[in-house]
Amino acid sequence: MSRISLMTPFEPVSYMNIRIPCQILGTSDGGKVVGTIEVSVVKMGEIEDGEADHITTDVQGQKCALVCECAAPESVSRKDNLPFLNAVLKNPVCKLYRFPTSDNKWMRIREQMSESILSFHIPKELISLHIKEDLCRNQELKELGELSPHWDNLRKNVLTHCDQMVNMYQDILTELSKETGSSFKSSSSKGEKTLEFVPINLHLQRMHVHSPHLKDALYDVITVGAPAAHFQGFKNGGLRKLLHRFETERRNTGYQFIYYSPENTAKAKEVLSNINQLQPLIATHADLLLNSASQRSPDSLKNSLKMLSEKTELFVHAFKDQLVRSALLALYTARPGGVLKKPPSPKNGTEESCPQDPPPPMKRQDSIPHHSDYDEEEWDRVWANVGKSLNCIIEMVDKLIERDGGSEGSSGSSKDGEKDPSAADSMITHPKEDWYEQLYPLILTLKDCMGEVVNRAKQSLTFVLLQELAYSLPQCLMLTLRRDIVFSQALAGLVCGFIIKLHTSLHDPGFLQQLHTVGLIVQYEGLLSTYSDEIGMLEDMAVGVSDLKKVAFKIIEAKSNDVLPVITGRRDHYVVEVKLPARMFESLPLQIKEGQLLHVYPVLFNIGINEQQTLAERFGDVSLQESINQENFELLKEYYTIFMEKMPPDYISHFQEQNDIKDLLENLHQNIQAKKRKNVEIMWLAATICRKLNGIRFTCCKSAKDRTSMSVTLEQCSILRDEHQLHKDFFIRALDCMRSRQTQGALNESDDPETGCLSDNKPTSRHFYPVALLLVSSHLLVVWLILSLALLLAKYQ
């Protein structure tokens, strides 16, 4: 029997002895001892120094300081937060270690790995959003109006392919809804079509450290397979290369369509989204203004007018871009040959003053004039009429309140444009006249003018989107599909990491201030090689991580027990709504509770570390890795600059060694410029900077198994050495302990976490794999390659 004296980070009874049947593997003679372990469990804070300073065991040669395995929640001391945490994590598996410190004390480590149910929830949310967006776009294409035969055929072709894409998304969503088994996708399933939106092996790896002289500390790393479209394959490269090639060919081939740059296409989508959001809001505020007028309430009237003015000004500002003008002209060229005469220009009195009766809006036309047949100022007049209508409403409200003997008219009235007060005066016969009747015609005019602007702008900008699809239609949609797949995998990991970080730092005022003032850095550590298919994976991952810049978070109060996040928005702009229980929500700063969007700054640093990277560095090309690291260093440096500018001085002065971060950035830059082979110092520096900036850490390789496990365990032991005074003679022993499969017992095939079938009391960790591949000499690989080629040549001669 072995006796182990153990202090745990849990809060069990004060003291008790437990006899556990067990077998201990890895004895000096290679055998195993079967028997029982008597564990003395002592409640923390109730043990004197020296009582548990050593482990006594009768087993000789035990090489690992693993003292306990368990499968339990995070901590019984955090019961209030468990419903929120359980919305993200599932099947936590833990290990407890004790390691000596440099002053011969003991530190206790609790290692936990958990699956995340967001692996499937986020892709389903995102696919539903894509279906809704694509159906809306298809409907707008159908409502584009009459087009010339060439453009009409292109539109029909686009609609046919887009309908097929929507049907495919619906089928994938249906299949994902049937998934009820494992909460993560194993690497063996990465080639399945129905699961291609789901990230591979998404897990939380957490290390909880209790040191004798330091505060308890938590270190989290999200481990996930590199976001990539495995089912689509990498024969022609990944997204980075495919998008560049597609854009180059599209720019140089414009005989069948009108070329718009990706920036203009994105701008068109943004304006269309703003239109769809602002038009109903303006209509709602206009109705509220009329309701206030019917109640003859001056204060309510002024408040309603303020909201209406703000939304209308945003609406008018959305159309200042030159893109709308060029799109209107382009749409006319695609219409059948009919030419419309110029509509009569309004008189000066109509343009510069509020009319006695609201003028009817211009009739909607089937084609937009162009060249000599098109009055180029017509769009300006239609667009400006919205602002002038608003000015008339502002002046009328001021006059009504003034005549009623109320307070002074609202400040800042009448913006953008001249007004003739006589027009408003003529509409008021005496102060007691019905306010509703005075404002109703002006509100009607505003809505009519706004409707005319929306109709013209929607059609022209939808025509811009048609150009994006018109060139190389199947390839364009396949690129969209591939990008959606990669983004879905990346977003699932990001949402999981954000919620975990929020949960961990919820009671840290400095972190919450940083969250709404600057945003969070999100650092991805890539371990992909620049060889063979992994080049395509890295190209996919680079685009997927970069696309996360389109994501913002919004924290809302949960109104029910359902605290799963909800995604809104469209491609190019997503908002993830994170729900918090009422008690947790009330502790947030006012800015966050009022719905301020919280932004993230994703960066990716990649260093290939396997034997394929050795071949790539000797015989291939590593320029992709170098360019990715350099680009993302600039992004990281930009975030640090924003952080230093926006955070208050009192916070920065107490922040974690700011000068040290500056030195780390300079060191990181030097290492990136050095172009050293397998320079893993880049990964360590980037990870350290991320932790010091309160960021979210990710570690990725092809399947989040071997290389990821090696990296995470090395990082954990390095943190114990550098931050918690791990005894220098025990670094390798601690590393071997965390990596050793023997600490799990003898794993058989049924215990492989990849299969999803795990026996009881066996952790599902992927972080216990042999390191042989990382220890192979690069010189031996070259010799082996030369000898293999020589043997092949001799065989076939």
Short mmCIF file of C-alpha atoms in Angstrom, two decimals, residues 22-476:
data_model
loop_
_atom_site.label_atom_id
_atom_site.label_comp_id
_atom_site.label_asym_id
_atom_site.label_seq_id
_atom_site.Cartn_x
_atom_site.Cartn_y
_atom_site.Cartn_z
CA CYS A 22 -5.36 1.22 -8.15
CA GLN A 23 -2.39 0.07 -10.17
CA ILE A 24 0.78 2.13 -10.54
CA LEU A 25 2.64 1.70 -13.80
CA GLY A 26 6.20 2.49 -14.65
CA THR A 27 8.17 1.01 -11.76
CA SER A 28 11.93 0.68 -12.04
CA ASP A 29 11.78 -2.94 -13.05
CA GLY A 30 9.19 -2.29 -15.75
CA GLY A 31 6.45 -4.06 -13.82
CA LYS A 32 3.39 -2.74 -12.11
CA VAL A 33 2.12 -2.75 -8.55
CA VAL A 34 -1.52 -3.49 -7.88
CA GLY A 35 -3.00 -2.51 -4.56
CA THR A 36 -4.50 0.47 -2.82
CA ILE A 37 -3.49 4.05 -2.20
CA GLU A 38 -4.48 5.75 1.00
CA VAL A 39 -5.02 9.43 0.21
CA SER A 40 -5.06 12.01 2.99
CA VAL A 41 -7.21 14.89 1.77
CA VAL A 42 -6.73 18.11 3.71
CA LYS A 43 -8.88 21.21 3.29
CA MET A 44 -6.81 24.15 2.01
CA GLY A 45 -5.78 26.66 4.61
CA GLU A 46 -5.89 24.06 7.43
CA ILE A 47 -2.41 22.59 7.13
CA GLU A 48 0.78 23.86 8.63
CA ASP A 49 3.93 24.35 6.57
CA GLY A 50 5.90 21.16 6.39
CA GLU A 51 2.98 18.83 7.03
CA ALA A 52 2.77 17.98 3.34
CA ASP A 53 6.27 18.86 2.26
CA HIS A 54 6.98 15.43 0.88
CA ILE A 55 5.37 12.42 -0.71
CA THR A 56 6.06 9.11 0.94
CA THR A 57 5.60 6.06 -1.20
CA ASP A 58 6.66 2.46 -1.01
CA VAL A 59 6.92 2.20 -4.77
CA GLN A 60 10.45 2.63 -6.02
CA GLY A 61 11.14 4.35 -9.28
CA GLN A 62 7.83 6.20 -9.58
CA LYS A 63 8.81 8.88 -12.10
CA CYS A 64 5.72 11.07 -12.19
CA ALA A 65 4.26 13.50 -9.69
CA LEU A 66 0.71 12.79 -10.79
CA VAL A 67 -1.13 12.26 -7.54
CA CYS A 68 -4.78 12.19 -8.50
CA GLU A 69 -7.13 12.02 -11.44
CA CYS A 70 -10.70 13.22 -11.35
CA ALA A 71 -13.63 14.24 -13.48
CA ALA A 72 -15.30 17.11 -11.68
CA PRO A 73 -16.55 20.65 -12.28
CA GLU A 74 -14.24 23.64 -12.01
CA SER A 75 -14.79 24.29 -8.34
CA VAL A 76 -17.55 23.92 -5.84
CA SER A 77 -16.76 27.44 -4.68
CA ARG A 78 -18.12 28.86 -7.93
CA LYS A 79 -21.57 27.33 -7.94
CA ASP A 80 -23.21 30.60 -8.96
CA ASN A 81 -21.24 30.70 -12.21
CA LEU A 82 -21.61 27.06 -13.16
CA PRO A 83 -24.78 27.45 -15.31
CA PHE A 84 -22.97 30.03 -17.41
CA LEU A 85 -19.79 27.97 -17.62
CA ASN A 86 -21.68 24.77 -18.40
CA ALA A 87 -23.21 26.54 -21.40
CA VAL A 88 -19.77 26.36 -22.98
CA LEU A 89 -17.90 23.46 -21.41
CA LYS A 90 -18.72 19.79 -21.15
CA ASN A 91 -17.05 16.61 -19.88
CA PRO A 92 -14.22 18.23 -17.87
CA VAL A 93 -11.36 15.86 -17.00
CA CYS A 94 -8.74 16.79 -14.43
CA LYS A 95 -5.32 15.79 -13.15
CA LEU A 96 -3.62 16.98 -9.97
CA TYR A 97 0.16 17.29 -9.62
CA ARG A 98 2.65 18.38 -7.00
CA PHE A 99 6.04 19.74 -7.99
CA PRO A 100 8.83 21.19 -5.81
CA THR A 101 9.73 24.87 -6.00
CA SER A 102 13.19 26.36 -5.94
CA ASP A 103 12.91 26.92 -2.17
CA ASN A 104 11.92 23.26 -1.57
CA LYS A 105 8.24 23.95 -1.04
CA TRP A 106 5.44 22.28 -2.95
CA MET A 107 3.29 23.85 -5.66
CA ARG A 108 0.03 22.19 -6.60
CA ILE A 109 -1.18 22.08 -10.19
CA ARG A 110 -4.64 21.20 -11.40
CA GLU A 111 -4.77 20.45 -15.11
CA GLN A 112 -8.19 20.35 -16.73
CA MET A 113 -9.34 19.68 -20.24
CA SER A 114 -12.93 20.26 -21.34
CA GLU A 115 -14.89 19.88 -24.53
CA SER A 116 -17.09 22.72 -25.80
CA ILE A 117 -20.65 22.34 -27.02
CA LEU A 118 -20.08 25.49 -29.09
CA SER A 119 -18.31 23.23 -31.59
CA PHE A 120 -21.72 22.50 -33.08
CA HIS A 121 -23.84 25.39 -31.79
CA ILE A 122 -21.89 28.20 -33.50
CA PRO A 123 -21.79 26.54 -36.97
CA LYS A 124 -25.55 25.97 -36.83
CA GLU A 125 -26.14 29.61 -35.88
CA LEU A 126 -23.84 30.81 -38.65
CA ILE A 127 -25.30 28.58 -41.37
CA SER A 128 -28.81 29.78 -40.47
CA LEU A 129 -27.58 33.35 -40.84
CA HIS A 130 -26.00 32.58 -44.24
CA ILE A 131 -29.24 31.03 -45.48
CA LYS A 132 -31.22 34.07 -44.41
CA GLU A 133 -28.73 36.47 -46.03
CA ASP A 134 -28.58 34.52 -49.30
CA LEU A 135 -32.36 34.27 -49.58
CA CYS A 136 -32.62 38.02 -49.07
CA ARG A 137 -29.97 38.67 -51.75
CA ASN A 138 -31.72 36.36 -54.20
CA GLN A 139 -34.98 38.21 -53.63
CA GLU A 140 -33.27 41.56 -54.26
CA LEU A 141 -31.83 40.21 -57.52
CA LYS A 142 -35.30 39.18 -58.62
CA GLU A 143 -36.59 42.68 -57.82
CA LEU A 144 -33.84 44.37 -59.80
CA GLY A 145 -36.27 45.17 -62.58
CA GLU A 146 -36.06 44.66 -66.32
CA LEU A 147 -32.58 44.10 -67.70
CA SER A 148 -31.16 43.71 -71.18
CA PRO A 149 -30.94 40.11 -72.46
CA HIS A 150 -27.23 39.77 -71.61
CA TRP A 151 -27.67 40.86 -67.99
CA ASP A 152 -30.95 39.06 -67.59
CA ASN A 153 -29.36 35.76 -68.59
CA LEU A 154 -26.51 36.38 -66.17
CA ARG A 155 -29.02 37.10 -63.41
CA LYS A 156 -30.94 33.89 -64.12
CA ASN A 157 -27.70 31.92 -64.07
CA VAL A 158 -26.66 33.53 -60.78
CA LEU A 159 -30.04 32.83 -59.19
CA THR A 160 -29.92 29.19 -60.27
CA HIS A 161 -26.50 28.63 -58.68
CA CYS A 162 -27.37 30.67 -55.58
CA ASP A 163 -30.52 28.63 -55.04
CA GLN A 164 -28.43 25.47 -55.23
CA MET A 165 -26.04 26.92 -52.65
CA VAL A 166 -28.92 27.75 -50.30
CA ASN A 167 -30.28 24.21 -50.67
CA MET A 168 -26.87 22.78 -49.83
CA TYR A 169 -26.60 24.96 -46.72
CA GLN A 170 -30.07 23.86 -45.66
CA ASP A 171 -29.09 20.20 -46.08
CA ILE A 172 -25.92 20.70 -44.01
CA LEU A 173 -27.91 22.45 -41.29
CA THR A 174 -30.39 19.58 -41.22
CA GLU A 175 -27.59 17.03 -40.84
CA LEU A 176 -25.90 19.04 -38.09
CA SER A 177 -29.18 19.23 -36.20
CA LYS A 178 -29.24 15.43 -36.11
CA GLU A 179 -25.84 15.25 -34.36
CA THR A 180 -26.46 14.22 -30.77
CA GLY A 181 -23.32 12.29 -29.86
CA SER A 182 -19.92 13.78 -29.13
CA SER A 183 -19.63 17.49 -28.45
CA PHE A 184 -16.49 17.81 -30.58
CA LYS A 185 -15.38 16.68 -34.02
CA SER A 186 -12.50 14.22 -34.01
CA SER A 187 -9.70 14.41 -36.56
CA SER A 188 -10.93 11.21 -38.22
CA SER A 189 -14.06 13.13 -39.25
CA LYS A 190 -12.33 16.15 -40.76
CA GLY A 191 -13.06 14.95 -44.30
CA GLU A 192 -16.82 14.51 -43.79
CA LYS A 193 -18.90 16.94 -45.83
CA THR A 194 -21.71 17.29 -43.30
CA LEU A 195 -19.23 18.27 -40.58
CA GLU A 196 -16.99 20.60 -42.55
CA PHE A 197 -18.28 23.72 -40.76
CA VAL A 198 -17.40 22.22 -37.36
CA PRO A 199 -13.94 22.86 -35.83
CA ILE A 200 -11.65 19.91 -35.16
CA ASN A 201 -10.94 18.90 -31.56
CA LEU A 202 -12.03 22.16 -29.94
CA HIS A 203 -11.05 21.97 -26.25
CA LEU A 204 -10.12 24.16 -23.33
CA GLN A 205 -6.79 23.29 -21.71
CA ARG A 206 -6.61 24.95 -18.27
CA MET A 207 -3.83 24.92 -15.68
CA HIS A 208 -4.64 26.10 -12.15
CA VAL A 209 -1.50 26.75 -10.09
CA HIS A 210 -1.41 27.09 -6.31
CA SER A 211 2.02 28.30 -5.19
CA PRO A 212 3.16 28.58 -1.58
CA HIS A 213 4.19 32.24 -1.91
CA LEU A 214 2.19 33.56 -4.90
CA LYS A 215 -1.47 34.10 -5.71
CA ASP A 216 -3.35 31.27 -7.35
CA ALA A 217 -3.22 31.63 -11.11
CA LEU A 218 -5.20 30.29 -14.07
CA TYR A 219 -3.66 29.75 -17.49
CA ASP A 220 -6.04 28.91 -20.34
CA VAL A 221 -5.25 27.80 -23.87
CA ILE A 222 -7.89 26.91 -26.44
CA THR A 223 -6.67 24.01 -28.56
CA VAL A 224 -8.28 23.40 -31.94
CA GLY A 225 -7.40 22.03 -35.34
CA ALA A 226 -6.34 24.69 -37.83
CA PRO A 227 -9.46 26.19 -39.48
CA ALA A 228 -9.35 24.73 -42.98
CA ALA A 229 -11.63 23.26 -45.65
CA HIS A 230 -10.40 19.66 -45.54
CA PHE A 231 -13.30 18.26 -47.55
CA GLN A 232 -12.66 20.78 -50.35
CA GLY A 233 -9.02 19.73 -50.48
CA PHE A 234 -5.81 21.67 -51.06
CA LYS A 235 -4.84 20.65 -54.58
CA ASN A 236 -4.99 24.26 -55.79
CA GLY A 237 -3.88 25.83 -52.52
CA GLY A 238 -5.81 27.52 -49.75
CA LEU A 239 -7.91 30.66 -49.47
CA ARG A 240 -5.03 33.12 -49.42
CA LYS A 241 -3.77 31.96 -52.81
CA LEU A 242 -7.20 31.24 -54.32
CA LEU A 243 -8.64 34.65 -53.45
CA HIS A 244 -5.60 36.46 -54.82
CA ARG A 245 -5.71 34.48 -58.06
CA PHE A 246 -9.47 34.95 -58.43
CA GLU A 247 -9.27 38.71 -57.87
CA THR A 248 -6.39 39.09 -60.35
CA GLU A 249 -8.21 37.19 -63.08
CA ARG A 250 -11.43 39.07 -62.37
CA ARG A 251 -9.70 42.44 -62.59
CA ASN A 252 -8.16 41.57 -65.94
CA THR A 253 -11.29 40.08 -67.52
CA GLY A 254 -14.15 42.53 -67.73
CA TYR A 255 -15.82 42.05 -71.08
CA GLN A 256 -18.91 40.32 -69.65
CA PHE A 257 -19.35 42.33 -66.48
CA ILE A 258 -18.41 45.58 -64.74
CA TYR A 259 -15.48 45.28 -62.36
CA TYR A 260 -15.83 46.54 -58.81
CA SER A 261 -12.98 46.14 -56.35
CA PRO A 262 -13.47 43.99 -53.23
CA GLU A 263 -13.55 47.22 -51.20
CA ASN A 264 -16.40 48.60 -53.31
CA THR A 265 -18.29 45.33 -53.11
CA ALA A 266 -17.91 45.31 -49.33
CA LYS A 267 -19.04 48.95 -49.25
CA ALA A 268 -22.16 48.07 -51.26
CA LYS A 269 -23.01 45.31 -48.78
CA GLU A 270 -22.47 47.70 -45.89
CA VAL A 271 -24.73 50.40 -47.37
CA LEU A 272 -27.45 47.84 -48.13
CA SER A 273 -27.24 46.58 -44.57
CA ASN A 274 -27.47 50.13 -43.22
CA ILE A 275 -30.50 50.80 -45.41
CA ASN A 276 -32.28 47.71 -44.15
CA GLN A 277 -31.57 48.69 -40.54
CA LEU A 278 -32.20 52.45 -40.69
CA GLN A 279 -35.34 52.64 -42.81
CA PRO A 280 -37.61 50.82 -40.32
CA LEU A 281 -35.98 52.69 -37.41
CA ILE A 282 -36.70 56.06 -39.03
CA ALA A 283 -40.28 55.03 -39.74
CA THR A 284 -40.70 53.97 -36.10
CA HIS A 285 -39.29 57.25 -34.72
CA ALA A 286 -41.47 59.24 -37.14
CA ASP A 287 -44.54 57.43 -35.80
CA LEU A 288 -43.41 58.12 -32.23
CA LEU A 289 -43.09 61.81 -33.13
CA LEU A 290 -46.67 61.84 -34.40
CA ASN A 291 -47.82 60.07 -31.26
CA SER A 292 -46.12 62.74 -29.13
CA ALA A 293 -47.75 65.43 -31.25
CA SER A 294 -51.19 63.92 -30.74
CA GLN A 295 -50.59 64.11 -26.96
CA ARG A 296 -49.33 67.73 -27.21
CA SER A 297 -46.37 66.86 -24.98
CA PRO A 298 -43.44 69.28 -25.65
CA ASP A 299 -40.81 67.21 -23.82
CA SER A 300 -41.84 63.96 -25.50
CA LEU A 301 -41.97 65.77 -28.84
CA LYS A 302 -38.42 67.07 -28.47
CA ASN A 303 -37.09 63.66 -27.43
CA SER A 304 -38.78 61.95 -30.37
CA LEU A 305 -37.45 64.61 -32.74
CA LYS A 306 -33.91 64.12 -31.42
CA MET A 307 -34.01 60.37 -32.12
CA LEU A 308 -35.55 60.93 -35.55
CA SER A 309 -32.89 63.49 -36.45
CA GLU A 310 -30.02 61.22 -35.40
CA LYS A 311 -31.24 58.24 -37.42
CA THR A 312 -32.11 60.35 -40.48
CA GLU A 313 -28.69 61.98 -40.50
CA LEU A 314 -27.08 58.52 -40.42
CA PHE A 315 -29.34 57.51 -43.30
CA VAL A 316 -28.36 60.54 -45.41
CA HIS A 317 -24.67 60.08 -44.61
CA ALA A 318 -24.79 56.47 -45.86
CA PHE A 319 -25.36 57.69 -49.44
CA LYS A 320 -22.53 60.21 -49.66
CA ASP A 321 -20.24 57.63 -51.22
CA GLN A 322 -19.46 58.00 -54.92
CA LEU A 323 -20.17 54.29 -55.32
CA VAL A 324 -23.92 54.90 -55.38
CA ARG A 325 -23.57 57.40 -58.25
CA SER A 326 -21.47 55.06 -60.37
CA ALA A 327 -23.78 52.14 -59.58
CA LEU A 328 -26.83 54.13 -60.74
CA LEU A 329 -25.12 54.85 -64.03
CA ALA A 330 -23.97 51.23 -64.42
CA LEU A 331 -27.49 49.96 -63.83
CA TYR A 332 -28.85 52.14 -66.62
CA THR A 333 -26.40 50.63 -69.10
CA ALA A 334 -27.87 47.23 -68.23
CA ARG A 335 -31.47 48.31 -68.84
CA PRO A 336 -33.27 47.79 -72.15
CA GLY A 337 -32.81 50.70 -74.54
CA GLY A 338 -35.69 52.93 -73.35
CA VAL A 339 -34.64 56.51 -72.58
CA LEU A 340 -36.58 58.63 -70.13
CA LYS A 341 -36.84 62.34 -70.38
CA LYS A 342 -35.48 64.34 -67.52
CA PRO A 343 -38.04 64.94 -64.87
CA PRO A 344 -38.80 68.64 -64.42
CA SER A 345 -36.50 70.31 -61.94
CA PRO A 346 -38.26 71.62 -58.84
CA LYS A 347 -38.47 75.36 -58.47
CA ASN A 348 -36.21 77.18 -56.05
CA GLY A 349 -39.10 77.75 -53.70
CA THR A 350 -39.65 74.02 -53.47
CA GLU A 351 -35.98 73.23 -52.98
CA GLU A 352 -35.19 75.87 -50.41
CA SER A 353 -38.33 75.96 -48.28
CA CYS A 354 -40.84 73.65 -46.75
CA PRO A 355 -43.89 73.31 -49.02
CA GLN A 356 -47.41 74.14 -47.96
CA ASP A 357 -48.42 70.64 -48.93
CA PRO A 358 -45.92 67.79 -49.21
CA PRO A 359 -44.85 67.34 -52.85
CA PRO A 360 -45.47 63.87 -54.26
CA PRO A 361 -42.26 61.90 -54.64
CA MET A 362 -40.88 61.25 -58.08
CA LYS A 363 -42.43 58.25 -59.78
CA ARG A 364 -40.29 55.16 -59.77
CA GLN A 365 -38.89 54.38 -63.16
CA ASP A 366 -37.90 51.22 -64.94
CA SER A 367 -34.59 52.68 -66.07
CA ILE A 368 -32.19 55.32 -64.85
CA PRO A 369 -31.06 57.93 -67.41
CA HIS A 370 -27.39 58.11 -68.28
CA HIS A 371 -24.98 60.15 -70.37
CA SER A 372 -26.73 62.97 -72.22
CA ASP A 373 -30.15 61.60 -71.26
CA TYR A 374 -29.36 61.63 -67.55
CA ASP A 375 -29.49 64.66 -65.34
CA GLU A 376 -26.56 63.81 -63.08
CA GLU A 377 -27.88 66.15 -60.42
CA GLU A 378 -31.14 64.23 -60.19
CA TRP A 379 -29.77 61.76 -57.64
CA ASP A 380 -28.43 64.67 -55.58
CA ARG A 381 -31.88 66.24 -55.51
CA VAL A 382 -33.61 62.98 -54.55
CA TRP A 383 -31.03 62.29 -51.87
CA ALA A 384 -31.02 65.86 -50.52
CA ASN A 385 -34.81 65.93 -50.28
CA VAL A 386 -34.58 63.61 -47.26
CA GLY A 387 -32.45 66.11 -45.36
CA LYS A 388 -34.67 69.03 -46.38
CA SER A 389 -37.77 67.18 -45.27
CA LEU A 390 -36.15 66.62 -41.89
CA ASN A 391 -35.31 70.32 -41.62
CA CYS A 392 -38.95 71.19 -42.27
CA ILE A 393 -40.02 68.85 -39.47
CA ILE A 394 -37.48 70.37 -37.07
CA GLU A 395 -38.67 73.89 -37.83
CA MET A 396 -42.31 72.93 -37.49
CA VAL A 397 -41.70 71.36 -34.07
CA ASP A 398 -39.88 74.51 -32.93
CA LYS A 399 -42.77 76.70 -34.09
CA LEU A 400 -45.39 74.50 -32.45
CA ILE A 401 -43.61 74.52 -29.10
CA GLU A 402 -42.96 78.25 -29.31
CA ARG A 403 -46.59 79.07 -30.17
CA ASP A 404 -47.74 76.82 -27.36
CA GLY A 405 -45.74 78.87 -24.89
CA GLY A 406 -43.36 76.01 -24.11
CA SER A 407 -39.64 76.12 -23.67
CA GLU A 408 -37.27 77.35 -26.32
CA GLY A 409 -37.03 75.37 -29.52
CA SER A 410 -34.62 72.49 -29.63
CA SER A 411 -31.01 73.49 -30.06
CA GLY A 412 -29.22 72.66 -33.21
CA SER A 413 -32.36 72.79 -35.33
CA SER A 414 -32.20 73.14 -39.04
CA LYS A 415 -28.99 71.55 -40.22
CA ASP A 416 -27.81 71.30 -43.83
CA GLY A 417 -29.80 73.66 -45.96
CA GLU A 418 -31.61 76.98 -45.84
CA LYS A 419 -35.17 77.38 -44.63
CA ASP A 420 -37.86 79.91 -45.26
CA PRO A 421 -39.74 80.49 -41.97
CA SER A 422 -42.76 81.86 -43.82
CA ALA A 423 -43.60 78.38 -45.11
CA ALA A 424 -43.89 76.96 -41.61
CA ASP A 425 -45.72 80.09 -40.40
CA SER A 426 -48.33 79.69 -43.07
CA MET A 427 -49.22 76.26 -41.76
CA ILE A 428 -50.01 77.52 -38.24
CA THR A 429 -53.21 79.53 -37.88
CA HIS A 430 -53.29 79.60 -34.08
CA PRO A 431 -51.52 77.92 -31.16
CA LYS A 432 -54.36 75.61 -30.27
CA GLU A 433 -54.40 73.91 -33.67
CA ASP A 434 -53.87 70.14 -33.70
CA TRP A 435 -50.13 69.38 -33.69
CA TYR A 436 -50.69 65.98 -35.30
CA GLU A 437 -52.39 67.56 -38.34
CA GLN A 438 -49.51 70.03 -38.72
CA LEU A 439 -46.78 67.36 -38.62
CA TYR A 440 -48.47 64.50 -40.47
CA PRO A 441 -47.95 65.85 -44.03
CA LEU A 442 -44.30 66.59 -43.31
CA ILE A 443 -43.74 63.10 -41.90
CA LEU A 444 -45.42 61.65 -44.97
CA THR A 445 -43.10 63.66 -47.21
CA LEU A 446 -40.06 62.38 -45.30
CA LYS A 447 -41.18 58.78 -45.69
CA ASP A 448 -41.90 59.22 -49.41
CA CYS A 449 -38.53 60.84 -50.09
CA MET A 450 -36.80 58.17 -48.08
CA GLY A 451 -38.64 55.44 -49.98
CA GLU A 452 -37.51 56.90 -53.30
CA VAL A 453 -33.90 56.98 -52.15
CA VAL A 454 -34.07 53.43 -50.81
CA ASN A 455 -35.61 52.10 -54.02
CA ARG A 456 -32.94 53.62 -56.27
CA ALA A 457 -30.01 52.80 -53.96
CA LYS A 458 -31.09 49.21 -53.34
CA GLN A 459 -31.40 48.43 -57.02
CA SER A 460 -28.09 50.05 -57.95
CA LEU A 461 -26.13 48.41 -55.15
CA THR A 462 -27.73 45.02 -55.77
CA PHE A 463 -26.48 45.39 -59.35
CA VAL A 464 -22.96 45.86 -57.90
CA LEU A 465 -23.32 42.57 -56.05
CA LEU A 466 -24.46 40.91 -59.26
CA GLN A 467 -21.07 41.81 -60.78
CA GLU A 468 -19.28 39.94 -58.00
CA LEU A 469 -21.11 36.76 -58.95
CA ALA A 470 -21.19 37.29 -62.72
CA TYR A 471 -17.54 36.39 -63.28
CA SER A 472 -16.67 32.70 -63.06
CA LEU A 473 -19.86 31.91 -61.23
CA PRO A 474 -19.15 28.38 -59.95
CA GLN A 475 -15.66 29.36 -58.76
CA CYS A 476 -16.98 32.46 -56.99
#
